[in-house]
Amino acid sequence: MRTTTIISILFLLAMGPMASFHLQASSEDGGTKGVGLADTGEKTELFRYKGSYALLIGVSDYDQGSGWGDLEQIPGELDKVQKMLEEQKFEVTRVENPNSKELETAFDDFVKKHGLDKRNRLLFFFSGHGYTRSNGKGYLVPRDAPDPNRDDQGFTRKALWMEKIRTWAKEIEAHHALFLFDSCFSGAILKTRGRGEGVPPHITRLMAKPVRQFMTAGSADEKVPAKSIFTPAFADAIRYGKGDLNKDGYITGKELGVHLESEVSKFTKQTPQIGNIKDYDLAQGDFVFVSGVAVEKGHEPDRVYETQTTKGSADPGTNSGIDWRTVIGAALGIVAILIAIIGWIRRSAVIQKPGKPELKLKEIETLRQEKKEKDLQWETLQKEIFGMKRDLAELKQTDERAFELKQRIREKEEQQKGLEAELEDLERKL
């Protein structure tokens, strides 16, 4: 038996307001694939992640006499996660059966190698035994750590304290960092939230604020069979789009948490928990995956683009490596600047009537207040929809209440669409 705790620590650094976008997979720096954000209307790139990197650690074969049972299912479970991540364009580093020193080195080296570039996104996944002491401190167990009931001092010298993980999470400078642990320890570093908290209004808003978010499959004293429910549920949530609750082609951390909560509780007696790190400034945003379903649909270019290039090579259609799209774009940019300068000169020549600026400022303030109120209405609807979808997942489809819930969800979603149109109109006016 092993106790399972799912933890994801993730954060996004502020990128500023952006228009609606899609995720764009591409490559640079010697063929490394990255993911970019592009404006869905103009098809222009707004932001690019230089690389996506994942560290997978599995401890299945513990030292003889250590007191920890082997977990034979882990290698196969990691295979499934690795395949899913590679489909998501992650470069995967895999470490199996590390001892104490190798476990800490794996985390530390990975952070130093990939975590200091703000353009990267990182994912950490650990599967193996874990332990929570009576004082609430949680530990990851390497293969050479002794049973704490037999050798407590030896255990604390060998096991990896979760506080070190939190320190690494704060030191990382990459835009996205997601930590998932299929092991056991308490959720003491969580700031839990109530049911029904919805996903923020737009994907762009999620990308604009930082967060270290936690998802646990249960408390430290809850046990499940050695064959994990979490690991395959996590892989399937992304690869097959099962975690895409609103079917928009993206899977946020909150959506993933709701999906895993439903799946884990469906097949186990676990009590899943969802919350953020106990730090206000690091609990504002969300993590974003591209749904695997969207990735597979090559005929949906507004969802995902994928290109591969080799460092130093030129496309056959280019002239000595010159990117004519870049040249044309630069020329258009210069024209736009000249037009803006001419417009400024003309506006400067106009004599404005007294009191005009004051009236305009009042109008802007009124529009901003109206937009703020409609944003709050949108978020309230989203919370209601999220709560109803969670309730719907617990009902049989033949249940009369399920039909009523679906109808109410559709009505709320229609109200949301109306608000979104009004918000877009207000944004244009502003």
Short mmCIF file of N, CA and C in Angstrom, two decimals, residues 43 78 83 92 102 107 117 121 182 223 234 289 328 365 376 378 388 390 394 415:
data_model
loop_
_atom_site.label_atom_id
_atom_site.label_comp_id
_atom_site.label_asym_id
_atom_site.label_seq_id
_atom_site.Cartn_x
_atom_site.Cartn_y
_atom_site.Cartn_z
N LYS A 43 -3.04 36.84 -35.88
CA LYS A 43 -2.10 35.73 -36.08
C LYS A 43 -0.66 36.16 -35.82
N LEU A 78 5.18 5.87 -15.18
CA LEU A 78 6.01 6.96 -15.68
C LEU A 78 6.09 6.95 -17.21
N LYS A 83 5.16 9.80 -22.19
CA LYS A 83 4.62 9.86 -23.55
C LYS A 83 3.70 11.06 -23.72
N VAL A 92 12.07 15.62 -21.84
CA VAL A 92 11.94 14.90 -20.57
C VAL A 92 13.29 14.37 -20.07
N GLU A 102 21.41 11.53 -4.84
CA GLU A 102 20.98 11.61 -6.24
C GLU A 102 19.62 12.30 -6.38
N PHE A 107 16.86 17.32 -8.48
CA PHE A 107 16.06 18.54 -8.39
C PHE A 107 16.93 19.79 -8.58
N ASP A 117 15.94 30.67 -16.75
CA ASP A 117 15.53 31.35 -17.98
C ASP A 117 14.03 31.63 -17.91
N ARG A 121 9.30 26.86 -19.39
CA ARG A 121 8.30 26.37 -18.44
C ARG A 121 8.77 24.99 -17.99
N ASP A 182 3.20 12.11 -6.59
CA ASP A 182 2.36 10.94 -6.32
C ASP A 182 3.04 10.18 -5.19
N LYS A 223 -4.77 5.79 2.68
CA LYS A 223 -3.97 4.87 1.87
C LYS A 223 -4.76 4.34 0.68
N PHE A 234 -3.95 11.78 -14.41
CA PHE A 234 -3.26 13.00 -14.82
C PHE A 234 -2.89 12.94 -16.30
N PHE A 289 -2.31 24.12 -19.85
CA PHE A 289 -1.90 23.09 -20.80
C PHE A 289 -2.74 23.25 -22.07
N ILE A 328 9.32 42.34 -43.98
CA ILE A 328 8.05 42.99 -44.31
C ILE A 328 7.39 43.54 -43.05
N GLU A 365 -13.90 57.01 -16.69
CA GLU A 365 -14.09 56.45 -15.35
C GLU A 365 -15.41 55.68 -15.26
N LEU A 376 -17.12 41.23 -12.53
CA LEU A 376 -17.56 40.54 -11.31
C LEU A 376 -18.76 39.64 -11.60
N TRP A 378 -19.37 38.21 -14.45
CA TRP A 378 -18.84 37.06 -15.21
C TRP A 378 -18.24 36.03 -14.25
N MET A 388 -21.88 23.70 -10.47
CA MET A 388 -22.90 22.82 -11.07
C MET A 388 -22.26 21.67 -11.84
N ARG A 390 -19.39 20.28 -11.19
CA ARG A 390 -18.87 19.33 -10.21
C ARG A 390 -19.99 18.46 -9.66
N GLU A 394 -21.14 13.96 -10.31
CA GLU A 394 -21.46 12.98 -9.28
C GLU A 394 -22.82 12.31 -9.52
N GLN A 415 -25.67 33.43 -20.61
CA GLN A 415 -25.52 34.72 -19.93
C GLN A 415 -24.06 35.18 -19.99
#
